[in-house]
Amino acid sequence: MIPFDPDHPLSEMLGLTRREFFGRTANGFGSLALASLLPGILDFGRQQTPAPLGRYHHTPKAKRIIYLFQAGGPAQQDLFDYKPLLNKMHGQDLPANIRRGQRLTAMSANQSAIPCAGSPFKFTQHGQSGAWFSEILPHLSGVADDLCFVKSMFTEAINHDPAITFFETGSEQAGRPSFGSWLSYGLGSMNEDLPAFVVLASANAGDQPLYARLWGSGFLDSRFQGVRFRSGGDPVLYLSNPDGVCGSGRRAMLDRLSELNKHEFEKELDPEIESRIAQYEMAYRMQTSVPDVTDISKEPNEVFELYGPDSRHPGTFAANCLLARRLAQKGVRFIQLYHQGWDQHGSLKSEISKQCKKTDQPAAALIKDLKRLGMLEDTLVVWGGEFGRTSYSQGPLDPNSFGRDHHPRCFTVFMAGGGVNAGTTYGRTDDYGYNISDADGVPISPSKQNFTEGAVHVHDLQATLLWLLGVDHQRLTFPYQGRDFRLTDVHGHVVKKLMS
Amino acid sequence: MRSNRRVSNLVVLTFGMAGIAAGTFSSSQKPPIKPKLSYSRDVLPILSDKCFKCHGPDPGSRQADMRLDTSQGAFANRQGRFPIVPGHPEDSLVLKRIHSATRTMPPPISGKTLTKSEIDVITRWIAEGAVYGKLWSFNSLPAAIPIPTVNNTWPKDNMDRFVFARLSQANLKPSPPASKDRWLRRVSYDLSGLPPTEKEIAAFEADNSPKAFDKVVDRLLASTHFGERVAVDWLDAARYSDSYGYQSDLISPTWPYRDWVVKSFNQNLPYDKFLTYQLAGDLVKSPTTDQRLATAFNRLHRQSNEGGSIALEYKTEYAADRVATYGTAMLGLTVGCARCHDHKFDPITQKEYYRLFGYFNSIDEYGLLLSTEIVPTPSLLLPNPEQGKKLGELKARNEQALEKLNSTIREASSRFAAWLATKPSNPEIPDVVGKFSFDKFTSDKFVNEIDGKPFGSKLGNVEIAPGRPGNPQSKAALLDGDNGIAIRGLPGRERWDAFTWSFWIQDPRSSVGPQVLLHRTGGTDVGFCGFDLILENGYLQARVMRAPPGNSITIRSRVPVRKNKWSHVAWSWDGSGRAAGLSLYLDGERVPAVVLNDKLWKTINAYGDLGPSGGDWAFGQRFREAGFKGGKLTDVIFAQRQISDIEVAQLYDRHSLSDALSAPEKHSAALLQYFASAFDKDVRSASEGIRKAQQDLAKFEDGIYEIPVMEEAKTEIPSYLLARGAYDAPRNDKTRVYRNVPKVLPALWSKATTSFSNDRLALAAWTVRRDNPLTARVAVNRFWQMMFGVGIVESSENFGTQGSRPSNLDLLDYLAVRFMDSGWNVKALFREIALSATYRQDSARTPKLNKIDPDNKLLARGPSFRLSAEMLRDTVLEAAGLLYDKVGGPPVNPYQPAGLWTENNTMTQGFVQSKGQDLYRRSLYSTWKRTTPVPSMLMFDATSREACSTRRPTTNTPLQALVLLNDIQFVEAARVLAEKVMELKVGVADRVKTVFRCLAGRDPDARELSVVLQAYREQETQFEADPKSADKLIHMGESKPPASIQATDLAAMTIAVQTVMNSDSVVWRR
């Protein structure tokens, strides 16, 4: 790291103060050219940063976030949202007063019947909170009292691509910055040799695709985009030296390069050149720091036992959960995990069981591990998908082959740590698990336009998560095409009741 | 290249307030103090940014019913209080509230605050009379712009005079000219995207003639690389890519459009035509293939193939994308903002948005797509000349085959008499190969009553119910809409296969929507291809289709099936590829039908088989579609021939044909048809000829390239004001809107208008009309941006109220008028800029300039910026001599880390790296995959092309360092350049000089030379200590190093080249 030295004689020549320098680089394109490089500049208690926010909007409850995104839309009725009535009504058509004119996807809209489908799994209550869990979540049920459930999530999209794009960028259409890139833009980095926003995805998962736009920077500068860490080959693209180039050879070359660039700087007086020199040094450090942090092999045996047998195999959800904890320890602000495979249109019983086998233990282990390390209180862990699934069966109601279609009107997410209300459940659904309901179970129709107590739109969740991280969603904006854009568009409401 | 708008506004204000009458002062004169403020330039930006969100054009978000964007609103009497009192700031409510300690405006919740200088501007403006006006960009261009008088020899051209006058106002002087090599490198990138070659550098250095600069510019403008360079920026705006972008992100067949853009710039197609063809090439008189190809512009938006999608939702999104792209790329307006509500800043209402929308939604498209091979319609076939010739022949052969059949049928009457003479009495129907009733149903399998072999099976819940009355033994299948009857092993798979189906149904009209009655198709709910027969509210619709609606033959009966009564239905097809070959019958009578589409090309069995029916013929059900719920079916017959009318009648009533045969003289016409179709060898052989001709044609067409284009629907598809922009908002008479352009801009039709068809062509004519205040300004600004890194209007995508103000409005207007006067001559504009004194200035900064104008808005120095993603890669390929400079063609796949495409998308095609020369094409030809863009390009700020964009940021990140240092492409290129210099019979210093000249376009200075030589020697020592690593390094990449150079030397030089390649002198163009 070669920080810009305000006492360097050149700085006077340049006629720039340190603040001006950091505030105006890259030809004035964006104002945070170096913020992601500045060590510890946004660390707790040191809020003198020149980031767009200048400082946190309020004292954050969480320092970092680990988002366990369950892509495909996990069926809430088979995991957390216990609906015994569905089993009673099994095979009978969903009543029209429950469907309430809901539009269906073209996958089930033409079915001649939409029969209620009870969950094939047993449910029991766990912990002090008495939260319901299905039998296929034996580990998460063990941390019941650390979890804060939202059972009344809702969204508008009914297809995966627009729904997941909406979840991650606040718009169903491509082109907006992702959650993590907003955070990077707003808050910068907490470490000097790793990216602020890291993306991990389970390998070979198949099912519904993931897109670069989900961690892209949209109209924000591309330096804010998430950096994908991969499990095979280079953990970060292009990280390794070319074959035959050793560390000392590279160091020597970078020193000569730096000399060339400094020489150029003296001629051109362009602060961008100084910045380039710094970027090369950070790249060099990443070549060591990234393999260090991604090498989980030195973790003690009991850690692997905690995360389960898969955790020894890089690229699994289990290994990624463990890696997420390591990245959190190193000061990465936003760690986004993706796990694909929750799109159970058919064979729900066996398929969702398989997904739970892969994800249940590692997700619970991550919470336990963070707690053990004293990190849970300032690490926000979130688990959930882009929408829920229908309470009726897609296709014939055969016990083994039946499935559930997409359902945006209600679904469940949970959070842990980071200032959320542990051991609580917010919001509920009606007895069919088809609509968000009031406290008496009567279906209600919330909309994103106006906040309804008890219902949490995706924009509300985004606003709430940002709030926990010290950011007011209405004030983290970027002017583009004549408008001040923000993650939550013109909506979003911070749900304070989710916070402790 | 987005900037913090606050900074840019400040700069504009600082200088903008100094004076407006640019050009009236020479450098020696001092500007007068405090000229009157301009509403558009000085006041509107503040009001817009700080006030209009709540007190602007959008009534939906207006607070206290107060608006400040019009004088009527601002001067209104509000119970004795006035927001603005012209000439009296002290009486104006607005200022009272601005200064109020408790009820401050703007309110804290808005996150907006006014600076002291902004408050001063508002106060002064009110004191000066609060004169409202139009935004600068909505004012028409003047007929001519007065050229500033400049008493200085610096300007080479009028353009420079505007710049000089502006610099004088700020007491600045232009920078000295850049060195020749610096200018050469600069202009080479800007006009070709490539660095100058050693030869070009030497030639220019040696040329001391006065025309040396002109010669370079003319050479560059004449090169095909010019079109490739300029195309990249337009392709960003047009959101051109090689994949559809949603979900599976399948590869799309769009590259011929990209080649059209390159070709158009190279041929210097006038820019007004360039825009017109893209907007409405299909509507010009007798459009050429190129004009139609250009309309692909409006089909480059993302398209979805995700199962379960609702077509109307996506069609609405596509049209919205077209409007947004048109607005940004051509008008520089953010019209898309008015989709859900009136624009909050610009005078564009939501209604006006949907009026524009009306030009872009009238396209007869399906809305979803099935696969890469099946191109969504409307589309355009692009045969190469050879294919075009063959295609013509094959079409002619089809015509001949039809003619032959007709003549053979005419001649059949002679043979008919002989046949009649044999006194045929058996009402036989030859070619029936399937016969099937449910009467003897025993299991899930049915047998073909013709040969006793199993051929049918019922799927799931199909019940057997009593059949037609009159026969107690008769049984029928009772369908539930989800399950059907599949019939295996029958012919009738391709479009050239003739067939007839005959069966009885009872239709309970269980829904008004379409129900699948019978089909043989492949596909999913996002698209089916093959044959199908749909029942919709009693009416039958028959289709032979590859990509409906455009690429299909579709007819619909004008007479409905009777409700709840047993009806006899027959459906036949002659395999001739035209609507006349499809027939529908009800109760033995041919029914009149309306032809909905009559264009079919390529084969129809294009997707293979899918669904429970296994791709075979199936009744009553199709994957994810509504089936024949509650309907009954019985007595099914299949013939592998289009049978004659009287045969159909016989199948219905069991006596028509027998009756006719017993009284042939009364039924000679029907019997002749019967004879010809069923028995006459010549006719049957002529039919076989059609079959063959169709087969040859369709199979040949399969090999012809096809691209989605724009095509106006046969009848205009209406546009509606969609509440909140939602596709499912009410569409009715009340919400119906009619095509028009926003009122704030000139009217759609001018005095000169002669054609009054209100379509995209009219919109295009309006867009490029002389009095359109935006198009020319937006265009020259973006060309300027290519040369200077930043436009005269920095927000090149937004010329609206919230956009940046021009740093030199007169210059912009001068260029725009001149551009139109030149006949929208793009090359002439580039030439003028490239040869100007402004462009030739050195770009080195000075402390003074860094302080006063760090972003170089006033142009007191030459432009400098980082090379684009494309330029960087192309530079190293060119420098190494690896570049394969073929123009155009299908996209190629250069090096990228393995597995990226399919890593998290198993539904997409796999990445196959290109081989040989194709690895080294110019970067604009790399496959642009929207959900997984080429990572090295993305890291250098290339866009994903998912949405229109007219500016790229230029960031500076550690990941970029990793790409340039470690990406195999850059390592290989460094080695190949190293080979090139190692093979020179010169000393090492001269080798390093050549490296510099190839990459940086200049000689190294002494210091640089010594640093690179040191690098070389250090690396030499390293590799000599470990020769194996040298060997590894030089073997990276597909090209092989020559054995003649010692590995350690080559490796050391490779690293030395990399050192130069990564340095600022290469990565930046200054």
PDB file of C-alpha atoms in Angstrom, chain A residues 13-15 24 26-31 103-107 110-113 158-162 172-174 201-202 206-213 219-223 225 227-228 230 236-246 248-250 252-254 256-257 259-261 263-264 267-273 275-276 279-280 282-283 286-287 340 394 406 449 478-484, chain B residues 1-5 112 182 245-247 302 306-310 313-314 317 328 334 345 480 482 525 624-626 629 724 727 797-798 802 844-845 847 850-851 854-855 864 897-898 900 903-907 931 933 935-936 941 946 953-959 961-967 971 1002 1005 1007-1008 1011 1014-1015 1018-1019 1022-1023 1029 1032-1033 1036 1055 1058-1059 1062-1065 1067-1068 1070:
ATOM      1  CA  MET A  13       2.280  21.374  -6.747  1.00  0.00           C
ATOM      2  CA  LEU A  14      -0.979  19.652  -7.536  1.00  0.00           C
ATOM      3  CA  GLY A  15      -2.780  22.217  -5.524  1.00  0.00           C
ATOM      4  CA  ARG A  24     -11.880  13.942  -7.028  1.00  0.00           C
ATOM      5  CA  ALA A  26     -10.679   9.284 -12.068  1.00  0.00           C
ATOM      6  CA  ASN A  27     -11.351  12.512 -13.930  1.00  0.00           C
ATOM      7  CA  GLY A  28     -13.959  13.327 -11.382  1.00  0.00           C
ATOM      8  CA  PHE A  29     -15.924  10.206 -12.184  1.00  0.00           C
ATOM      9  CA  GLY A  30     -17.408   9.219  -8.890  1.00  0.00           C
ATOM     10  CA  SER A  31     -16.120  10.447  -5.672  1.00  0.00           C
ATOM     11  CA  ARG A 103     -52.201 -14.297 -10.943  1.00  0.00           C
ATOM     12  CA  LEU A 104     -50.533 -17.653 -11.488  1.00  0.00           C
ATOM     13  CA  THR A 105     -47.515 -18.402 -13.624  1.00  0.00           C
ATOM     14  CA  ALA A 106     -48.079 -19.946 -17.015  1.00  0.00           C
ATOM     15  CA  MET A 107     -46.852 -23.177 -15.478  1.00  0.00           C
ATOM     16  CA  ASN A 110     -53.900 -23.687 -17.032  1.00  0.00           C
ATOM     17  CA  GLN A 111     -54.266 -26.550 -14.585  1.00  0.00           C
ATOM     18  CA  SER A 112     -57.840 -27.701 -14.405  1.00  0.00           C
ATOM     19  CA  ALA A 113     -57.595 -27.801 -10.625  1.00  0.00           C
ATOM     20  CA  ILE A 158     -43.577 -14.502 -10.223  1.00  0.00           C
ATOM     21  CA  ASN A 159     -40.613 -15.647 -12.310  1.00  0.00           C
ATOM     22  CA  HIS A 160     -37.099 -16.306 -11.076  1.00  0.00           C
ATOM     23  CA  ASP A 161     -35.117 -13.900 -13.194  1.00  0.00           C
ATOM     24  CA  PRO A 162     -37.102 -10.785 -12.381  1.00  0.00           C
ATOM     25  CA  GLU A 172     -37.007  -6.422 -11.823  1.00  0.00           C
ATOM     26  CA  GLN A 173     -35.207  -5.017 -14.847  1.00  0.00           C
ATOM     27  CA  ALA A 174     -31.457  -5.223 -15.270  1.00  0.00           C
ATOM     28  CA  ALA A 201     -21.849 -19.744  -4.821  1.00  0.00           C
ATOM     29  CA  SER A 202     -22.279 -23.447  -4.291  1.00  0.00           C
ATOM     30  CA  GLY A 206     -27.694 -26.565 -11.426  1.00  0.00           C
ATOM     31  CA  ASP A 207     -31.280 -25.338 -11.222  1.00  0.00           C
ATOM     32  CA  GLN A 208     -32.211 -21.675 -11.645  1.00  0.00           C
ATOM     33  CA  PRO A 209     -29.311 -19.591 -12.953  1.00  0.00           C
ATOM     34  CA  LEU A 210     -27.357 -16.826 -11.280  1.00  0.00           C
ATOM     35  CA  TYR A 211     -26.393 -13.708 -13.192  1.00  0.00           C
ATOM     36  CA  ALA A 212     -23.434 -11.346 -12.958  1.00  0.00           C
ATOM     37  CA  ARG A 213     -25.937  -8.521 -12.512  1.00  0.00           C
ATOM     38  CA  PHE A 219     -24.667   2.510 -12.967  1.00  0.00           C
ATOM     39  CA  LEU A 220     -22.268   2.792 -10.032  1.00  0.00           C
ATOM     40  CA  ASP A 221     -18.602   2.528 -10.876  1.00  0.00           C
ATOM     41  CA  SER A 222     -17.505  -1.012 -11.524  1.00  0.00           C
ATOM     42  CA  ARG A 223     -15.086  -0.894  -8.617  1.00  0.00           C
ATOM     43  CA  GLN A 225     -19.156  -4.700  -7.954  1.00  0.00           C
ATOM     44  CA  VAL A 227     -15.843  -9.987  -6.408  1.00  0.00           C
ATOM     45  CA  ARG A 228     -16.703 -13.575  -7.075  1.00  0.00           C
ATOM     46  CA  ARG A 230     -14.495 -19.396  -6.977  1.00  0.00           C
ATOM     47  CA  VAL A 236     -10.342 -14.715  -7.784  1.00  0.00           C
ATOM     48  CA  LEU A 237     -10.113 -14.486 -11.555  1.00  0.00           C
ATOM     49  CA  TYR A 238      -6.584 -13.790 -12.795  1.00  0.00           C
ATOM     50  CA  LEU A 239      -5.190 -13.895  -9.265  1.00  0.00           C
ATOM     51  CA  SER A 240      -2.245 -16.207  -9.895  1.00  0.00           C
ATOM     52  CA  ASN A 241       0.968 -15.188 -11.514  1.00  0.00           C
ATOM     53  CA  PRO A 242       1.482 -16.653 -14.953  1.00  0.00           C
ATOM     54  CA  ASP A 243       3.216 -20.022 -15.031  1.00  0.00           C
ATOM     55  CA  GLY A 244       6.898 -19.513 -14.466  1.00  0.00           C
ATOM     56  CA  VAL A 245       6.606 -16.176 -12.663  1.00  0.00           C
ATOM     57  CA  CYS A 246       7.629 -16.471  -9.037  1.00  0.00           C
ATOM     58  CA  SER A 248      10.316 -12.439  -6.203  1.00  0.00           C
ATOM     59  CA  GLY A 249      10.238 -12.042  -9.961  1.00  0.00           C
ATOM     60  CA  ARG A 250       6.847 -10.416  -9.748  1.00  0.00           C
ATOM     61  CA  ALA A 252      10.956  -6.977  -8.943  1.00  0.00           C
ATOM     62  CA  MET A 253       8.783  -6.328 -11.975  1.00  0.00           C
ATOM     63  CA  LEU A 254       6.243  -4.358  -9.935  1.00  0.00           C
ATOM     64  CA  ARG A 256      10.205  -1.334 -11.992  1.00  0.00           C
ATOM     65  CA  LEU A 257       6.626  -0.706 -13.056  1.00  0.00           C
ATOM     66  CA  GLU A 259       9.249   3.509 -11.153  1.00  0.00           C
ATOM     67  CA  LEU A 260       7.905   3.938 -14.659  1.00  0.00           C
ATOM     68  CA  ASN A 261       4.590   5.165 -13.345  1.00  0.00           C
ATOM     69  CA  HIS A 263       8.232   8.972 -13.631  1.00  0.00           C
ATOM     70  CA  GLU A 264       5.111   9.415 -15.740  1.00  0.00           C
ATOM     71  CA  LYS A 267       5.523  14.551 -16.223  1.00  0.00           C
ATOM     72  CA  GLU A 268       1.734  14.430 -16.299  1.00  0.00           C
ATOM     73  CA  LEU A 269       0.769  15.427 -12.768  1.00  0.00           C
ATOM     74  CA  ASP A 270      -2.286  13.233 -13.033  1.00  0.00           C
ATOM     75  CA  PRO A 271      -3.400  11.868  -9.660  1.00  0.00           C
ATOM     76  CA  GLU A 272      -4.839   8.869 -11.475  1.00  0.00           C
ATOM     77  CA  ILE A 273      -1.285   7.627 -11.919  1.00  0.00           C
ATOM     78  CA  SER A 275      -3.892   5.768  -7.790  1.00  0.00           C
ATOM     79  CA  ARG A 276      -2.779   3.171 -10.327  1.00  0.00           C
ATOM     80  CA  GLN A 279      -3.965  -0.456  -7.171  1.00  0.00           C
ATOM     81  CA  TYR A 280      -1.024  -2.556  -8.289  1.00  0.00           C
ATOM     82  CA  MET A 282      -3.252  -3.897  -3.555  1.00  0.00           C
ATOM     83  CA  ALA A 283      -3.382  -6.470  -6.321  1.00  0.00           C
ATOM     84  CA  MET A 286      -4.430  -9.794  -2.741  1.00  0.00           C
ATOM     85  CA  GLN A 287      -2.277 -12.449  -4.322  1.00  0.00           C
ATOM     86  CA  GLN A 340     -29.238 -22.834  -6.010  1.00  0.00           C
ATOM     87  CA  GLN A 394     -48.396 -27.937  -9.346  1.00  0.00           C
ATOM     88  CA  HIS A 406     -43.816 -19.886  -7.494  1.00  0.00           C
ATOM     89  CA  GLN A 449     -46.791   1.589  -1.818  1.00  0.00           C
ATOM     90  CA  PHE A 478     -26.718   8.148  -6.636  1.00  0.00           C
ATOM     91  CA  PRO A 479     -27.705  10.623  -9.325  1.00  0.00           C
ATOM     92  CA  TYR A 480     -28.162   8.911 -12.662  1.00  0.00           C
ATOM     93  CA  GLN A 481     -30.210   9.861 -15.686  1.00  0.00           C
ATOM     94  CA  GLY A 482     -31.525  12.839 -13.841  1.00  0.00           C
ATOM     95  CA  ARG A 483     -32.792  10.978 -10.816  1.00  0.00           C
ATOM     96  CA  ASP A 484     -31.442  10.167  -7.399  1.00  0.00           C
TER      97      ASP A 484
ATOM     98  CA  MET B   1     -17.461   8.575 -16.752  1.00  0.00           C
ATOM     99  CA  ARG B   2     -20.087   9.714 -14.385  1.00  0.00           C
ATOM    100  CA  SER B   3     -19.225  12.497 -12.174  1.00  0.00           C
ATOM    101  CA  ASN B   4     -20.450  13.822  -8.995  1.00  0.00           C
ATOM    102  CA  ARG B   5     -23.037  16.189 -10.356  1.00  0.00           C
ATOM    103  CA  LYS B 112     -31.439  18.223  -0.081  1.00  0.00           C
ATOM    104  CA  ARG B 182       1.413  11.964 -28.727  1.00  0.00           C
ATOM    105  CA  GLY B 245     -30.186 -11.922 -21.407  1.00  0.00           C
ATOM    106  CA  TYR B 246     -32.954 -13.393 -19.302  1.00  0.00           C
ATOM    107  CA  GLN B 247     -32.682 -16.661 -17.381  1.00  0.00           C
ATOM    108  CA  ARG B 302     -33.434  -8.725 -23.542  1.00  0.00           C
ATOM    109  CA  GLU B 306     -38.225 -18.572 -18.575  1.00  0.00           C
ATOM    110  CA  GLY B 307     -40.973 -21.126 -18.143  1.00  0.00           C
ATOM    111  CA  GLY B 308     -44.133 -19.784 -16.548  1.00  0.00           C
ATOM    112  CA  SER B 309     -43.643 -16.272 -17.900  1.00  0.00           C
ATOM    113  CA  ILE B 310     -46.695 -14.302 -18.944  1.00  0.00           C
ATOM    114  CA  GLU B 313     -45.841  -8.845 -19.217  1.00  0.00           C
ATOM    115  CA  TYR B 314     -42.712  -9.320 -21.286  1.00  0.00           C
ATOM    116  CA  GLU B 317     -41.280  -4.686 -20.890  1.00  0.00           C
ATOM    117  CA  THR B 328     -31.666   7.963 -24.355  1.00  0.00           C
ATOM    118  CA  THR B 334     -34.960  10.012 -19.758  1.00  0.00           C
ATOM    119  CA  PHE B 345     -38.323  16.975 -13.572  1.00  0.00           C
ATOM    120  CA  ASP B 480     -60.112 -33.536 -17.840  1.00  0.00           C
ATOM    121  CA  ASP B 482     -54.741 -32.007 -17.683  1.00  0.00           C
ATOM    122  CA  ASP B 525     -45.160 -22.929 -22.412  1.00  0.00           C
ATOM    123  CA  ARG B 624     -48.649 -26.407 -19.058  1.00  0.00           C
ATOM    124  CA  GLU B 625     -51.489 -25.419 -21.364  1.00  0.00           C
ATOM    125  CA  ALA B 626     -55.226 -25.601 -20.954  1.00  0.00           C
ATOM    126  CA  LYS B 629     -61.509 -29.951 -20.095  1.00  0.00           C
ATOM    127  CA  ARG B 724     -48.147   2.547 -12.373  1.00  0.00           C
ATOM    128  CA  TYR B 727     -48.723  -4.550 -17.795  1.00  0.00           C
ATOM    129  CA  GLU B 797     -27.471  10.324 -21.755  1.00  0.00           C
ATOM    130  CA  ASN B 798     -29.578  13.109 -20.313  1.00  0.00           C
ATOM    131  CA  GLN B 802     -31.582  17.169 -14.351  1.00  0.00           C
ATOM    132  CA  ALA B 844      -0.171  17.304 -19.374  1.00  0.00           C
ATOM    133  CA  ARG B 845      -1.678  18.928 -16.317  1.00  0.00           C
ATOM    134  CA  PRO B 847      -0.963  22.820 -10.853  1.00  0.00           C
ATOM    135  CA  ASN B 850      -5.605  21.017 -11.580  1.00  0.00           C
ATOM    136  CA  LYS B 851      -6.911  23.670  -9.272  1.00  0.00           C
ATOM    137  CA  PRO B 854      -9.478  19.477 -12.902  1.00  0.00           C
ATOM    138  CA  ASP B 855     -12.043  17.874 -15.176  1.00  0.00           C
ATOM    139  CA  SER B 864      -6.572  12.203 -21.670  1.00  0.00           C
ATOM    140  CA  PRO B 897     -11.121 -18.780 -17.419  1.00  0.00           C
ATOM    141  CA  ALA B 898     -12.835 -22.125 -17.916  1.00  0.00           C
ATOM    142  CA  LEU B 900     -17.729 -19.297 -16.385  1.00  0.00           C
ATOM    143  CA  GLU B 903     -20.784 -22.245 -13.572  1.00  0.00           C
ATOM    144  CA  ASN B 904     -24.139 -21.031 -12.275  1.00  0.00           C
ATOM    145  CA  ASN B 905     -26.278 -21.422 -15.329  1.00  0.00           C
ATOM    146  CA  THR B 906     -26.696 -24.977 -16.456  1.00  0.00           C
ATOM    147  CA  MET B 907     -29.447 -23.925 -18.863  1.00  0.00           C
ATOM    148  CA  THR B 931     -25.355 -12.504 -17.740  1.00  0.00           C
ATOM    149  CA  PRO B 933     -19.817 -10.822 -19.806  1.00  0.00           C
ATOM    150  CA  PRO B 935     -14.688 -10.917 -17.289  1.00  0.00           C
ATOM    151  CA  SER B 936     -11.553  -9.085 -18.356  1.00  0.00           C
ATOM    152  CA  ASP B 941     -15.817  -1.039 -17.351  1.00  0.00           C
ATOM    153  CA  GLU B 946     -28.448  -5.396 -20.640  1.00  0.00           C
ATOM    154  CA  PRO B 953     -17.086   4.786 -16.134  1.00  0.00           C
ATOM    155  CA  THR B 954     -13.302   4.619 -16.183  1.00  0.00           C
ATOM    156  CA  THR B 955     -12.322   3.066 -12.923  1.00  0.00           C
ATOM    157  CA  ASN B 956      -9.001   2.071 -11.543  1.00  0.00           C
ATOM    158  CA  THR B 957      -9.001  -1.140  -9.535  1.00  0.00           C
ATOM    159  CA  PRO B 958      -6.687  -3.886  -8.336  1.00  0.00           C
ATOM    160  CA  LEU B 959      -8.636  -6.417 -10.403  1.00  0.00           C
ATOM    161  CA  ALA B 961      -3.979  -4.873 -12.467  1.00  0.00           C
ATOM    162  CA  LEU B 962      -4.521  -8.633 -12.132  1.00  0.00           C
ATOM    163  CA  VAL B 963      -5.970  -8.838 -15.643  1.00  0.00           C
ATOM    164  CA  LEU B 964      -3.117  -6.970 -17.294  1.00  0.00           C
ATOM    165  CA  LEU B 965      -0.520  -8.877 -15.311  1.00  0.00           C
ATOM    166  CA  ASN B 966      -1.914 -12.389 -15.387  1.00  0.00           C
ATOM    167  CA  ASP B 967      -4.562 -12.907 -18.046  1.00  0.00           C
ATOM    168  CA  VAL B 971       0.935 -12.617 -21.106  1.00  0.00           C
ATOM    169  CA  ARG B1002       6.856   6.751 -28.770  1.00  0.00           C
ATOM    170  CA  ASP B1005      13.210   8.641 -22.481  1.00  0.00           C
ATOM    171  CA  ARG B1007      15.016   7.177 -17.482  1.00  0.00           C
ATOM    172  CA  GLU B1008      12.399   4.831 -18.866  1.00  0.00           C
ATOM    173  CA  VAL B1011      14.275   1.214 -15.815  1.00  0.00           C
ATOM    174  CA  GLN B1014      17.070  -2.983 -15.384  1.00  0.00           C
ATOM    175  CA  ALA B1015      13.847  -4.969 -15.400  1.00  0.00           C
ATOM    176  CA  GLU B1018      16.832  -8.622 -13.198  1.00  0.00           C
ATOM    177  CA  GLN B1019      14.471 -11.044 -14.871  1.00  0.00           C
ATOM    178  CA  GLN B1022      15.942 -14.814 -12.181  1.00  0.00           C
ATOM    179  CA  PHE B1023      15.269 -17.061 -15.146  1.00  0.00           C
ATOM    180  CA  SER B1029      10.196 -21.425 -15.191  1.00  0.00           C
ATOM    181  CA  LYS B1032       6.811 -22.449 -18.602  1.00  0.00           C
ATOM    182  CA  LEU B1033       6.269 -18.738 -19.058  1.00  0.00           C
ATOM    183  CA  MET B1036       1.573 -19.752 -22.162  1.00  0.00           C
ATOM    184  CA  ILE B1055       8.481  -9.614 -18.400  1.00  0.00           C
ATOM    185  CA  GLN B1058       4.822  -6.652 -19.487  1.00  0.00           C
ATOM    186  CA  THR B1059       6.413  -3.923 -17.412  1.00  0.00           C
ATOM    187  CA  ASN B1062       1.231  -2.231 -17.555  1.00  0.00           C
ATOM    188  CA  SER B1063       2.596   1.278 -17.362  1.00  0.00           C
ATOM    189  CA  ASP B1064       0.578   4.425 -17.582  1.00  0.00           C
ATOM    190  CA  SER B1065       2.140   5.353 -20.890  1.00  0.00           C
ATOM    191  CA  VAL B1067      -2.835   2.076 -20.420  1.00  0.00           C
ATOM    192  CA  TRP B1068      -3.722   5.727 -20.812  1.00  0.00           C
ATOM    193  CA  ARG B1070      -2.904  11.186 -23.264  1.00  0.00           C
TER     194      ARG B1070
END
